mmCIF file of C-alpha atoms and ligand atoms in Angstrom:
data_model
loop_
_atom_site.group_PDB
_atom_site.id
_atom_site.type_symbol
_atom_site.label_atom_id
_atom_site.label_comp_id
_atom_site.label_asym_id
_atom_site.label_seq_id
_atom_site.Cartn_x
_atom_site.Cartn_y
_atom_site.Cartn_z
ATOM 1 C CA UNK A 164 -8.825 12.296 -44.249
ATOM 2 C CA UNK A 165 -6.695 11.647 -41.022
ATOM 3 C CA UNK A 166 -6.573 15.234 -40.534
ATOM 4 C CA UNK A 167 -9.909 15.582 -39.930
ATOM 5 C CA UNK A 168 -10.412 13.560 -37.529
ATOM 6 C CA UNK A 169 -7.751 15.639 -35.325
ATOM 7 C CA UNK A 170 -9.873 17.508 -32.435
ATOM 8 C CA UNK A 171 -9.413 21.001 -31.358
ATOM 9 C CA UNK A 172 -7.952 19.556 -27.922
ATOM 10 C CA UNK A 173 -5.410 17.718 -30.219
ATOM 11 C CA UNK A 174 -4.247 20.489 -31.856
ATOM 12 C CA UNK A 175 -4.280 22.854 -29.382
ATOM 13 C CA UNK A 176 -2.448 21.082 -26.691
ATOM 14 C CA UNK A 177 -0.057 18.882 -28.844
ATOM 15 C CA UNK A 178 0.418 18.752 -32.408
ATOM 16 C CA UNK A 179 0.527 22.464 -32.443
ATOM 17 C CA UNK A 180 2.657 24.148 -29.908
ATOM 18 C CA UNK A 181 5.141 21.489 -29.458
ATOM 19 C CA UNK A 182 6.376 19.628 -26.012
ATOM 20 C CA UNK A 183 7.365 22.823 -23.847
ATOM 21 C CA UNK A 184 4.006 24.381 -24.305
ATOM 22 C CA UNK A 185 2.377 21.415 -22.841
ATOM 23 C CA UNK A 186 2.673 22.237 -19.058
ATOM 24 C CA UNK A 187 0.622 25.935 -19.849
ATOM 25 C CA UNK A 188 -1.620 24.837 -22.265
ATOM 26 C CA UNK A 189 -5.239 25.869 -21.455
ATOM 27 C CA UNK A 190 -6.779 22.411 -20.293
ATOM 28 C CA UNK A 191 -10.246 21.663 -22.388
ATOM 29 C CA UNK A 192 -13.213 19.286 -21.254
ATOM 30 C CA UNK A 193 -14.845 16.868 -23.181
ATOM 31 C CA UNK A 194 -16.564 19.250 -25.504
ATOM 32 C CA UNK A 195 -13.454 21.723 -25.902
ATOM 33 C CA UNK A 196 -14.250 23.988 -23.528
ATOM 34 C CA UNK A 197 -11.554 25.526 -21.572
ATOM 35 C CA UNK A 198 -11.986 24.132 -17.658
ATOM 36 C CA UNK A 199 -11.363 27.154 -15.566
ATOM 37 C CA UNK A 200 -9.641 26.877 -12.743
ATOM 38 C CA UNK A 201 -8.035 23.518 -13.438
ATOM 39 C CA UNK A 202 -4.098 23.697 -13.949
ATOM 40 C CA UNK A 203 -2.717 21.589 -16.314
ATOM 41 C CA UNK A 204 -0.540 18.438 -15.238
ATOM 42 C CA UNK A 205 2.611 19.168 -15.653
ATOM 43 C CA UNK A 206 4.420 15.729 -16.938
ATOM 44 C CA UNK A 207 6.701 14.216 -14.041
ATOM 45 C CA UNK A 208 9.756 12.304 -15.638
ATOM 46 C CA UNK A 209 9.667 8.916 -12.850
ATOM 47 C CA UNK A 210 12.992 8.524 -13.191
ATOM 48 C CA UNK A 211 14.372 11.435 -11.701
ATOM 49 C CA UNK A 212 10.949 11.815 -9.343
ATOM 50 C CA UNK A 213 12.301 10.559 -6.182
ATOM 51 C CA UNK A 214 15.467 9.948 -4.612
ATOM 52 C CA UNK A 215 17.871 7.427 -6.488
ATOM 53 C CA UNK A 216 20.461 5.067 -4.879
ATOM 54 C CA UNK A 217 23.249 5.337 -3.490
ATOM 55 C CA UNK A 218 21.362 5.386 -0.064
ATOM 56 C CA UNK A 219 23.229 5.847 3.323
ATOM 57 C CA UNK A 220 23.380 2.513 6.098
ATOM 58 C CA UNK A 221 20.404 3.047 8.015
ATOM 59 C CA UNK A 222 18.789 0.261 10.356
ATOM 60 C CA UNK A 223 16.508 0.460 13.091
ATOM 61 C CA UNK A 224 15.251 -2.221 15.657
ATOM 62 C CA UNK A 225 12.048 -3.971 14.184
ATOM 63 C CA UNK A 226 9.431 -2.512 13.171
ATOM 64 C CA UNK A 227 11.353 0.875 12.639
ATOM 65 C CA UNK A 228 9.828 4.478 11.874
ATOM 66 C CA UNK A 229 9.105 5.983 8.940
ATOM 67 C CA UNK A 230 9.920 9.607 10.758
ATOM 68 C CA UNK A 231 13.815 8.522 11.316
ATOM 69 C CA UNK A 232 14.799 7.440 7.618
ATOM 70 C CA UNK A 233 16.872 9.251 6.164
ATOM 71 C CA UNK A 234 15.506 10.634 3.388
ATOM 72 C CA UNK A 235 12.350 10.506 4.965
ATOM 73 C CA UNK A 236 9.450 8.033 3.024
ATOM 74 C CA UNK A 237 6.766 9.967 0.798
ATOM 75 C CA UNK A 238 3.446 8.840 1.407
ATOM 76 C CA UNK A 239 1.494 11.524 -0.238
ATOM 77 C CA UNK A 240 1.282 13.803 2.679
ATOM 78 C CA UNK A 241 2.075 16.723 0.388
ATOM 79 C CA UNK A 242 0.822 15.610 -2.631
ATOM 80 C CA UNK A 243 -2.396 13.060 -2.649
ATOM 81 C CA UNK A 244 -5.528 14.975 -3.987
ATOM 82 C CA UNK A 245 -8.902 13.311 -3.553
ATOM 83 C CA UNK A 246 -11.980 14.277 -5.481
ATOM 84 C CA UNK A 247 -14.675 12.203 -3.391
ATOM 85 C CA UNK A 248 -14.553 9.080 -4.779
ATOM 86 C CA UNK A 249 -14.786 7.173 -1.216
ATOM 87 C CA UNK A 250 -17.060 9.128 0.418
ATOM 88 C CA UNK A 251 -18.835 8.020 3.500
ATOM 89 C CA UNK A 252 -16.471 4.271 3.014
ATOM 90 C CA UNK A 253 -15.511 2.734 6.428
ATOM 91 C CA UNK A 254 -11.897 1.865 6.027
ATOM 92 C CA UNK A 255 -9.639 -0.521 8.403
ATOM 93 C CA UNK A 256 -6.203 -0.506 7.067
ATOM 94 C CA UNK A 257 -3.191 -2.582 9.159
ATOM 95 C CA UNK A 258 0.078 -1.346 9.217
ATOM 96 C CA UNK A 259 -1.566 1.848 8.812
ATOM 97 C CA UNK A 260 1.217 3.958 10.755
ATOM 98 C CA UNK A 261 3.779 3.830 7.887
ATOM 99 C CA UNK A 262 4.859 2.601 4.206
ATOM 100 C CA UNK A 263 1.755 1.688 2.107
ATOM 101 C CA UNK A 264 -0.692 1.435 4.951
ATOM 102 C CA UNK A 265 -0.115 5.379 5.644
ATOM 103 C CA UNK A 266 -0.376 5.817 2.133
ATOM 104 C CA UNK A 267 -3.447 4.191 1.331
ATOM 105 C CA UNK A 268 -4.832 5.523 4.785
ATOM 106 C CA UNK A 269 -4.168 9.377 3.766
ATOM 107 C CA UNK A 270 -5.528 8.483 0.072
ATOM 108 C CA UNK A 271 -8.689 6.841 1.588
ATOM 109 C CA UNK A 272 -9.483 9.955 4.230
ATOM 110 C CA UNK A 273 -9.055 12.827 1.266
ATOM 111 C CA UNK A 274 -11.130 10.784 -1.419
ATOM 112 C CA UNK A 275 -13.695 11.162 1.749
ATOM 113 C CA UNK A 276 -13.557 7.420 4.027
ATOM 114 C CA UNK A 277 -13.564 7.237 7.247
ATOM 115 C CA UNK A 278 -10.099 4.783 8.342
ATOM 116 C CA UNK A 279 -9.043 2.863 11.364
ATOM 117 C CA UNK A 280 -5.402 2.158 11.340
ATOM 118 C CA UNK A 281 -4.222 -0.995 13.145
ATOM 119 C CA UNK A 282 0.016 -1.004 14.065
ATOM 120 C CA UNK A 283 2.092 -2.028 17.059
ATOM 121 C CA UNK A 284 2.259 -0.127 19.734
ATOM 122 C CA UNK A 285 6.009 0.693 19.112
ATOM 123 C CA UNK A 286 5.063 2.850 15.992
ATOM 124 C CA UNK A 287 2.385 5.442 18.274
ATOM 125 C CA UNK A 288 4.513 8.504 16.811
ATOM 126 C CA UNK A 289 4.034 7.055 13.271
ATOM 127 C CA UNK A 290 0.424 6.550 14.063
ATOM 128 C CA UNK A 291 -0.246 10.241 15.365
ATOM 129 C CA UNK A 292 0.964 11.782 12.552
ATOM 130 C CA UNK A 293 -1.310 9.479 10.255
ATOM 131 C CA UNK A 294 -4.675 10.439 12.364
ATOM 132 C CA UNK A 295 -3.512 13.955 12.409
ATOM 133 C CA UNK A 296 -2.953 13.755 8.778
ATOM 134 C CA UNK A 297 -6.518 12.084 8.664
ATOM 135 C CA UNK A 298 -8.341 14.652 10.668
ATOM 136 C CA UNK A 299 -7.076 17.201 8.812
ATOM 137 C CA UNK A 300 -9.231 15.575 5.548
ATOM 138 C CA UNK A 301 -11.895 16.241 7.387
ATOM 139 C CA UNK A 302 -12.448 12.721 7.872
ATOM 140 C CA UNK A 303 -12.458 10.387 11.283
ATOM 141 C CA UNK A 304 -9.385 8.607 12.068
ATOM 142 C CA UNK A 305 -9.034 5.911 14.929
ATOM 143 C CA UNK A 306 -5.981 4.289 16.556
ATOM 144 C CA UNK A 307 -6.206 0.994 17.460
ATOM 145 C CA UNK A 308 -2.376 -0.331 18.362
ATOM 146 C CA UNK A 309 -2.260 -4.079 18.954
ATOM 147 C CA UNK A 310 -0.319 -7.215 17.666
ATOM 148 C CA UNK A 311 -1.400 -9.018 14.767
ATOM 149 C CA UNK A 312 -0.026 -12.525 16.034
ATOM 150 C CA UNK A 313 -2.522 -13.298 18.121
ATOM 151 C CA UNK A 314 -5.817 -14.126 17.558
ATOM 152 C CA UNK A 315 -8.200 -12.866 20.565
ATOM 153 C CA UNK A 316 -6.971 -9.424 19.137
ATOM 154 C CA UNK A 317 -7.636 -9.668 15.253
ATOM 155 C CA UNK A 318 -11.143 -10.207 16.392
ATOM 156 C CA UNK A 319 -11.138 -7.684 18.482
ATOM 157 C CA UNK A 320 -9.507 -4.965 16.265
ATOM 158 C CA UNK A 321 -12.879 -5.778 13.775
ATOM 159 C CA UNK A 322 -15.018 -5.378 16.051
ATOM 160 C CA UNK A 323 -13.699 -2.139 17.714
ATOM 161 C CA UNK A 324 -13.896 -1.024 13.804
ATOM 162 C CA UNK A 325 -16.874 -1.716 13.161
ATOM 163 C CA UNK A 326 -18.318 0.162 16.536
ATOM 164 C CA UNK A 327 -15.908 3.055 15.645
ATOM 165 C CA UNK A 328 -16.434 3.250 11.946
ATOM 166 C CA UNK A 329 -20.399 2.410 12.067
ATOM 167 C CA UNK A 330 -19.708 -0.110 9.438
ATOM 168 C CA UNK A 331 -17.018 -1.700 7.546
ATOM 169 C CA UNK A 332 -16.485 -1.865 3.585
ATOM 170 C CA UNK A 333 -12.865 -1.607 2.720
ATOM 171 C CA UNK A 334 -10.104 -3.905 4.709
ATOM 172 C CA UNK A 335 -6.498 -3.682 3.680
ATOM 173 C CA UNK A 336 -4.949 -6.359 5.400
ATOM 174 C CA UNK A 337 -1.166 -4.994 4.642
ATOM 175 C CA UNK A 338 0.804 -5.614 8.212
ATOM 176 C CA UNK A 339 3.751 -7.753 7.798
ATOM 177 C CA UNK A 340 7.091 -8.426 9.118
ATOM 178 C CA UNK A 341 10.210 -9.174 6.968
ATOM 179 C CA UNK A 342 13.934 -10.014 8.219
ATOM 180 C CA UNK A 343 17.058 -10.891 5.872
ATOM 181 C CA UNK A 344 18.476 -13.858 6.726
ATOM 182 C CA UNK A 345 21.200 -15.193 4.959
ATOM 183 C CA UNK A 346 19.615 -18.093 3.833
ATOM 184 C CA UNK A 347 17.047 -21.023 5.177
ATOM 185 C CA UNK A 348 20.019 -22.293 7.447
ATOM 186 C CA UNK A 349 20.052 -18.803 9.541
ATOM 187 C CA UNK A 350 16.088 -18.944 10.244
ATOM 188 C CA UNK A 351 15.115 -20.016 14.306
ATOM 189 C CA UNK A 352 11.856 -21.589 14.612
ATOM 190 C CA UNK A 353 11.040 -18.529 16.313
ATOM 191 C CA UNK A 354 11.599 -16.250 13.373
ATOM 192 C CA UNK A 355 9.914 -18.553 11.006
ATOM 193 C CA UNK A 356 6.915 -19.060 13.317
ATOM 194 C CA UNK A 357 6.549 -14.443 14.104
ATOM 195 C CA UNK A 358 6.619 -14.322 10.410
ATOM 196 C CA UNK A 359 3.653 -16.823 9.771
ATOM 197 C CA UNK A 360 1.798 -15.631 12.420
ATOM 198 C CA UNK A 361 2.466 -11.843 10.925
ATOM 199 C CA UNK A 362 2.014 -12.667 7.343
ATOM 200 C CA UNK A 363 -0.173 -15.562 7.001
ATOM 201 C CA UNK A 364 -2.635 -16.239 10.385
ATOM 202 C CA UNK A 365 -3.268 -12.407 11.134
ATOM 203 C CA UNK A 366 -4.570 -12.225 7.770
ATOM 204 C CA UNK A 367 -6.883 -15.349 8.342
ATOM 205 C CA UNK A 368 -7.617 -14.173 11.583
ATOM 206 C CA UNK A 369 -8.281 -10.583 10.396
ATOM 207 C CA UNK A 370 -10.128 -11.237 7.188
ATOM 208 C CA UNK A 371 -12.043 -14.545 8.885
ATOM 209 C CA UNK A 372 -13.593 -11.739 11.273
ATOM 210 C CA UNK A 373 -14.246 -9.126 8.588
ATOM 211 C CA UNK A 374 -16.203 -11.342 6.137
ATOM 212 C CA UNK A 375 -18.942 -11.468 8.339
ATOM 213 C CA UNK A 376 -19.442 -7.411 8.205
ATOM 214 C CA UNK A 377 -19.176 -6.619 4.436
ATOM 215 C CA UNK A 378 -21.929 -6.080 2.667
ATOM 216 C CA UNK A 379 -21.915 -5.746 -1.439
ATOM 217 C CA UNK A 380 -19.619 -3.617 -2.920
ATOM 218 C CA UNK A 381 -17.309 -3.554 -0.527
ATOM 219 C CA UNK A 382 -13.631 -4.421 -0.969
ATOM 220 C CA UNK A 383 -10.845 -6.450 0.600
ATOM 221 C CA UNK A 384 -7.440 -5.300 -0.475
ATOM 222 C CA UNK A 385 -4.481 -7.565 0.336
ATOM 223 C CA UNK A 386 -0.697 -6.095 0.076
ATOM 224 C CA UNK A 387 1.767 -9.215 -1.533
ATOM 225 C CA UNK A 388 4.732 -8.843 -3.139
ATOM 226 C CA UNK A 389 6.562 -9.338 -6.109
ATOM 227 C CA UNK A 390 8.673 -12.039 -3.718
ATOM 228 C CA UNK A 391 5.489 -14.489 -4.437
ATOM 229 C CA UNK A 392 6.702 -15.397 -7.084
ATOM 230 C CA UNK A 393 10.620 -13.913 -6.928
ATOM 231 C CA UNK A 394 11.727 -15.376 -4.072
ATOM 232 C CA UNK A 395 15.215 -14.279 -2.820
ATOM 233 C CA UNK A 396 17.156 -16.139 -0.829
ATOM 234 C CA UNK A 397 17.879 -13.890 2.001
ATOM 235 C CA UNK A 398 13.773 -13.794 2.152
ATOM 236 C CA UNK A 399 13.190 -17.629 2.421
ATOM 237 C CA UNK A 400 10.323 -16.940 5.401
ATOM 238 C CA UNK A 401 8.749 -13.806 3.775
ATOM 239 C CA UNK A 402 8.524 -14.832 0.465
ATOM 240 C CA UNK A 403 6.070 -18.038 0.894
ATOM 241 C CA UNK A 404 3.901 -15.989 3.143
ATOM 242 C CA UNK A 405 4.004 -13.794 0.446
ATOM 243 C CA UNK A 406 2.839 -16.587 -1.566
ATOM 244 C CA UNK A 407 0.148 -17.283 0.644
ATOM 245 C CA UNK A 408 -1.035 -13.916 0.579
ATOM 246 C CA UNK A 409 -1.444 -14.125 -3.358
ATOM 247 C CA UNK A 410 -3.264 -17.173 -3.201
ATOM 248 C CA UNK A 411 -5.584 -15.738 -0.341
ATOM 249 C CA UNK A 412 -6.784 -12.977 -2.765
ATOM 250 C CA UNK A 413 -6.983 -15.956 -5.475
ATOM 251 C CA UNK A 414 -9.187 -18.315 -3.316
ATOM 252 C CA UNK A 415 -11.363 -15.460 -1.423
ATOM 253 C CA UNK A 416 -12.491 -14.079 -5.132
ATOM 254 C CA UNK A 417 -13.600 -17.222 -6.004
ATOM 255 C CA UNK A 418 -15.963 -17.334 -2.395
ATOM 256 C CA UNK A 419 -16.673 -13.410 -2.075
ATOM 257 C CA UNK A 420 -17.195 -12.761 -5.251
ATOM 258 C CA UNK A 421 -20.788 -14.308 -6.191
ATOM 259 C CA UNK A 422 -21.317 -12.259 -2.729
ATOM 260 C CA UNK A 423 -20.844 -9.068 -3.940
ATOM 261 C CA UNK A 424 -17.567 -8.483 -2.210
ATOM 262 C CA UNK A 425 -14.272 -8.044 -4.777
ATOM 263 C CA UNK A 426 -10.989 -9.450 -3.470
ATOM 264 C CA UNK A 427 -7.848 -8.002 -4.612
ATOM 265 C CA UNK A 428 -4.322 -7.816 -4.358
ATOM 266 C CA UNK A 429 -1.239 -5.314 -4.709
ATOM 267 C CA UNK A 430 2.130 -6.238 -5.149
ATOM 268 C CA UNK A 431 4.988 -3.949 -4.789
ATOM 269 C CA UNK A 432 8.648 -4.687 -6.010
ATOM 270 C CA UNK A 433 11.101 -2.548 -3.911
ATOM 271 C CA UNK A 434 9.544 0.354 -1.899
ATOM 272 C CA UNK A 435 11.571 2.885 0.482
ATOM 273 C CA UNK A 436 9.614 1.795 3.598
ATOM 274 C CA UNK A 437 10.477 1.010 7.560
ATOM 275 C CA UNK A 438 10.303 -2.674 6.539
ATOM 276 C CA UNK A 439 13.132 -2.842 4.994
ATOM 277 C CA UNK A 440 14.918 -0.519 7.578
ATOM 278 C CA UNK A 441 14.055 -2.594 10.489
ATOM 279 C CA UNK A 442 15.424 -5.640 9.659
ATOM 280 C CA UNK A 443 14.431 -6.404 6.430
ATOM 281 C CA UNK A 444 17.393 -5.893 4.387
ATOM 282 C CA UNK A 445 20.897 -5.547 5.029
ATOM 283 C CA UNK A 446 22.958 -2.126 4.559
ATOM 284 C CA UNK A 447 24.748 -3.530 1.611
ATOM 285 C CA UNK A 448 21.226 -4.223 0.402
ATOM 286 C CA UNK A 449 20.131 -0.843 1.237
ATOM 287 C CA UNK A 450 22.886 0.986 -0.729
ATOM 288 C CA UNK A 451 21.491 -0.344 -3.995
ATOM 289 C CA UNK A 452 18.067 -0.224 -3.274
ATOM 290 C CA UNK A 453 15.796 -0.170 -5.870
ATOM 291 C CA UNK A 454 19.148 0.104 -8.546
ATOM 292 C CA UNK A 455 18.089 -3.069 -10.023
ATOM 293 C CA UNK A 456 14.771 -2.168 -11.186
ATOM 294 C CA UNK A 457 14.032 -0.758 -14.830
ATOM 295 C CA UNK A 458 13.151 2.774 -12.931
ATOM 296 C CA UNK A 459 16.465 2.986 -11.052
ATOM 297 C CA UNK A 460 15.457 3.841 -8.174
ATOM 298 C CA UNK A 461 12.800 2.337 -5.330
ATOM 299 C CA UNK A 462 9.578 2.994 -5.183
ATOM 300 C CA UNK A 463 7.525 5.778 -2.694
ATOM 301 C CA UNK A 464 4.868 4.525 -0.433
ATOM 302 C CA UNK A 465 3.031 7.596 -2.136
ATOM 303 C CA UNK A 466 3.175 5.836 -5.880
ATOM 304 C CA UNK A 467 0.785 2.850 -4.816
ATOM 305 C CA UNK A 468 -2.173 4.934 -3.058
ATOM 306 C CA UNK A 469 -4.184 5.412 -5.957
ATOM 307 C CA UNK A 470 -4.019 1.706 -6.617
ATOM 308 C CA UNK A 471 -5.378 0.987 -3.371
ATOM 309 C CA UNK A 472 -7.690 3.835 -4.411
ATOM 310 C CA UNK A 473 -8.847 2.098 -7.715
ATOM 311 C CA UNK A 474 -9.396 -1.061 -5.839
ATOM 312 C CA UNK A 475 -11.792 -0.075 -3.226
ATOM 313 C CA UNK A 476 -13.728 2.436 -5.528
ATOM 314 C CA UNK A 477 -16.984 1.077 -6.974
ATOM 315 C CA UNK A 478 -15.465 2.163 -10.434
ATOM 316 C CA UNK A 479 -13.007 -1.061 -10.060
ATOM 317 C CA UNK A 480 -16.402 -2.978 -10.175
ATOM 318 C CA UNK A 481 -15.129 -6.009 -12.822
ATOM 319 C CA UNK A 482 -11.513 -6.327 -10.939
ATOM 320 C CA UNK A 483 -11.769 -9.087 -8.046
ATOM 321 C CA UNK A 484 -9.043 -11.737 -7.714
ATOM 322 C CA UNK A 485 -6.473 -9.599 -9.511
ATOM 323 C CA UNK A 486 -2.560 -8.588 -8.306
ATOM 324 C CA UNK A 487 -1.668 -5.429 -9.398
ATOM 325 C CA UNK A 488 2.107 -4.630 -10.065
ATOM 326 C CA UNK A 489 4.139 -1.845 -8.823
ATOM 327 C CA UNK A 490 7.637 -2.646 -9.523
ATOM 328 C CA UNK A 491 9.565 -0.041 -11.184
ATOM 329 C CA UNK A 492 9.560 -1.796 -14.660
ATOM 330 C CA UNK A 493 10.807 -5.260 -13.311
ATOM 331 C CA UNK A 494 9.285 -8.872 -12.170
ATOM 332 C CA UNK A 495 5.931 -9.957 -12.616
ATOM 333 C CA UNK A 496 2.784 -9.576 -10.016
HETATM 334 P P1 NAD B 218 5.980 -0.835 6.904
HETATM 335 O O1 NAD B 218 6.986 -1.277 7.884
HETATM 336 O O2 NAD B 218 5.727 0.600 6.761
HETATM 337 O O3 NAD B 218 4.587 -1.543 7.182
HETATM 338 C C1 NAD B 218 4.463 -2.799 7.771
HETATM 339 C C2 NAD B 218 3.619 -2.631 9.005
HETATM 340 O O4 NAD B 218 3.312 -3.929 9.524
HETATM 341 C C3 NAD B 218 4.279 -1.902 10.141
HETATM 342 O O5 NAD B 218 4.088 -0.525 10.059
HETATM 343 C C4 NAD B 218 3.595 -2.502 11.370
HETATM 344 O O6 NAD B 218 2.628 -1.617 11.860
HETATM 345 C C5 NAD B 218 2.891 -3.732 10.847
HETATM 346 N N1 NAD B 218 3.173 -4.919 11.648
HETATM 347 C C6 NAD B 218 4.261 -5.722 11.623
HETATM 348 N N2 NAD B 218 4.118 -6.721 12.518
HETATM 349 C C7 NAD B 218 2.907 -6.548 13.125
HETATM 350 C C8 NAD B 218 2.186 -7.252 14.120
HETATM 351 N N3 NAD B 218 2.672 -8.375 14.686
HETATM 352 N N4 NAD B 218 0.978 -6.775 14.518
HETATM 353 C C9 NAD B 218 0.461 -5.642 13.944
HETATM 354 N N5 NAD B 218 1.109 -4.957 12.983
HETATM 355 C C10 NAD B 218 2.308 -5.399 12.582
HETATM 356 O O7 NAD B 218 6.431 -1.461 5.499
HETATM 357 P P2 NAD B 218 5.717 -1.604 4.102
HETATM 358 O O8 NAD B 218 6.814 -1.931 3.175
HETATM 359 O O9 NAD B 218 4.822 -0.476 3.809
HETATM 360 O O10 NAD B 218 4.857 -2.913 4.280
HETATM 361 C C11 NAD B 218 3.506 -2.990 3.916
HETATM 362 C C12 NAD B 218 3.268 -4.200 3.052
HETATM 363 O O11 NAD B 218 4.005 -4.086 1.857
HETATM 364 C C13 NAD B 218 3.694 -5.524 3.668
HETATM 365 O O12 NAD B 218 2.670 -6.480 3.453
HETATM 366 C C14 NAD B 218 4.910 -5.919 2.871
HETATM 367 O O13 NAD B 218 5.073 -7.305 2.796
HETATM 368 C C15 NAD B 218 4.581 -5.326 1.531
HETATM 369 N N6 NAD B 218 5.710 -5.143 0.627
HETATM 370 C C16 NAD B 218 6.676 -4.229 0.894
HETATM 371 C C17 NAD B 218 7.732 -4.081 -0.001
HETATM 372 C C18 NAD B 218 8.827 -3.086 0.232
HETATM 373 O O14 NAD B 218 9.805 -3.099 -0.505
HETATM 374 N N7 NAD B 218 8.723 -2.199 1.184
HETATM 375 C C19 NAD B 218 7.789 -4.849 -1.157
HETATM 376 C C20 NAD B 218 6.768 -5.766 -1.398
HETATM 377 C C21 NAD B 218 5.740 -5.904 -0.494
HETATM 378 MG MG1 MG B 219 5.296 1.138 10.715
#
């Protein structure tokens, strides 16, 4: 009989007091006994979760702060709750100041890691709030401001790291630079070449340098984009190093792997970050942001840190050479 096979769990917190009485439910463990102590989830609706477009003109010179948008980013400062499950990890994270970096970096410290953050020196009052945010987990947090581009430094920023950190098993290479152009015809040489040298050689400097200090088990986590394989127009640059990015997680799998070491990648659709403040979209963009999208609305640095989570936690142990999505419903990773 079907019945019968209902639990006690079942019946108690759904079948038989209905939708409202979900959120004060008694929460039971695996063998029906009540868990004291633990409140029960209440059920967020995503839609209305976070702030929806219309959003007001905003831009600020390149790389922007996360402290002066308006509304301000959430990165889980408020509301990320670890439960250990990267203790004692040695964490480098770049673009660590702001966006997904911050988020990840806060995630990492209160699931128990240790994190260097990596940013240009413009962003220091970004940075300062992250370490603060870091020490406050209870967990070490270093600084280490420096530019991406050039490659005397990515070598350096790994090995400061690894002296800091004692070690090094998780690197999020996640640093990048994006600027709207109206199409391929508005791109300088310069502009092309900063965003290769951001998006595609500080990755193969960074990661080049890293590989050398990871041992099995630990975890290389690469932020794409949906763009790899969405290219806009206005993101002609950005969107083949975002290309190139996906196929670095692709090809490094296939190497690391066999090693020990899984290789993976994120890939957000539209998130409310600096980078898209600081030259990476236009106002008119801005207004709509995120409106496209399934969801409505953009996406909150603060929605993607457990996936970085997942990814460097020895649960994820089958996962390597895999692009996870977070896009709000739309596009493919
Ligand atoms: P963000 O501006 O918060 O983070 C990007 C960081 O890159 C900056 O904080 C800065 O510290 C760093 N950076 C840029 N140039 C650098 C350089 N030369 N040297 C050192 N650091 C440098 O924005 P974000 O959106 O969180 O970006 C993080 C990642 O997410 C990027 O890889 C980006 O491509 C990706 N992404 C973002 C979106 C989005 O809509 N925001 C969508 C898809 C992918
Ligand atoms: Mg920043």
């Amino acid at each position: 009989m079907k019945n019968e096979l209902i639990t006690r769990r079942q019946a108690v917190t759904g079948l038989g007091v209905g939708l409202a009485g979900l959120a004060v439910s008694p929460v039971f463990g695996a063998d029906g006994v009540p868990l004291t102590g633990a409140a029960a989830a209440a059920l967020q609706d995503p839609t209305t979760k976070y702030p929806r477009p219309p959003f007001k003109p905003q831009q600020q010179p390149f790389p922007g702060l996360a402290s002066k948008m308006d509304p301000r980013p959430d990165h889980g400062e408020e509301s990320y709750k670890g439960s250990g499950r990267l203790a004692g990890r040695k964490a480098l994270i770049t673009g660590g100041d702001s966006g997904m970096g911050r988020a990840a970096a806060i995630a990492f410290a209160r699931e128990g890691a240790d994190v260097v953050i990596n940013y240009l020196p413009a962003e220091e009052e970004d940075a300062k709030e992250v370490i603060d945010l870091i020490t406050k987990a209870g967990r070490k947090g270093f600084a280490i401001p420096g530019d991406l581009r050039e490659e005397s430094f990515c070598k350096k920023l790994v090995d400061d790291s690894v002296k800091r950190l004692g070690g090094l098993d998780i690197v999020v290479s996640n640093a990048a630079r994006q600027q709207t152009k109206p199409s391929i015809l508005d791109i300088s040489t310069e502009d092309f070449d900063a965003t290769m040298k951001t998006n595609i050689y500080g990755p193969f400097w960074l990661l080049k340098a890293s590989i050398p200090h990871l041992k099995p088990g630990s975890s290389i986590i690469v932020t794409t984009s949906e763009q790899a394989n969405d290219p806009s127009p206005e993101l002609f640059d950005y969107a083949q190093t975002k290309a190139a990015n996906t196929s670095t997680v692709r090809s490094l799998a296939k190497f690391l792997t066999p090693k020990g070491v899984r290789v993976n990648g994120v890939a957000p659709g539209p998130i409310w970050t600096p980078l898209q403040v600081g030259g990476g979209a236009t106002n008119e963009k801005l207004k709509e942001f995120g409106k496209a999208t399934p969801m409505g609305r953009p996406g909150q640095p603060a929605e993607l840190a457990s996936i970085y989570v997942q990814l460097a936690d020895n649960s994820a142990s089958y996962s390597t050479g895999q692009i996870y999505g977070a896009m709000g419903g739309g596009g493919q990773p």
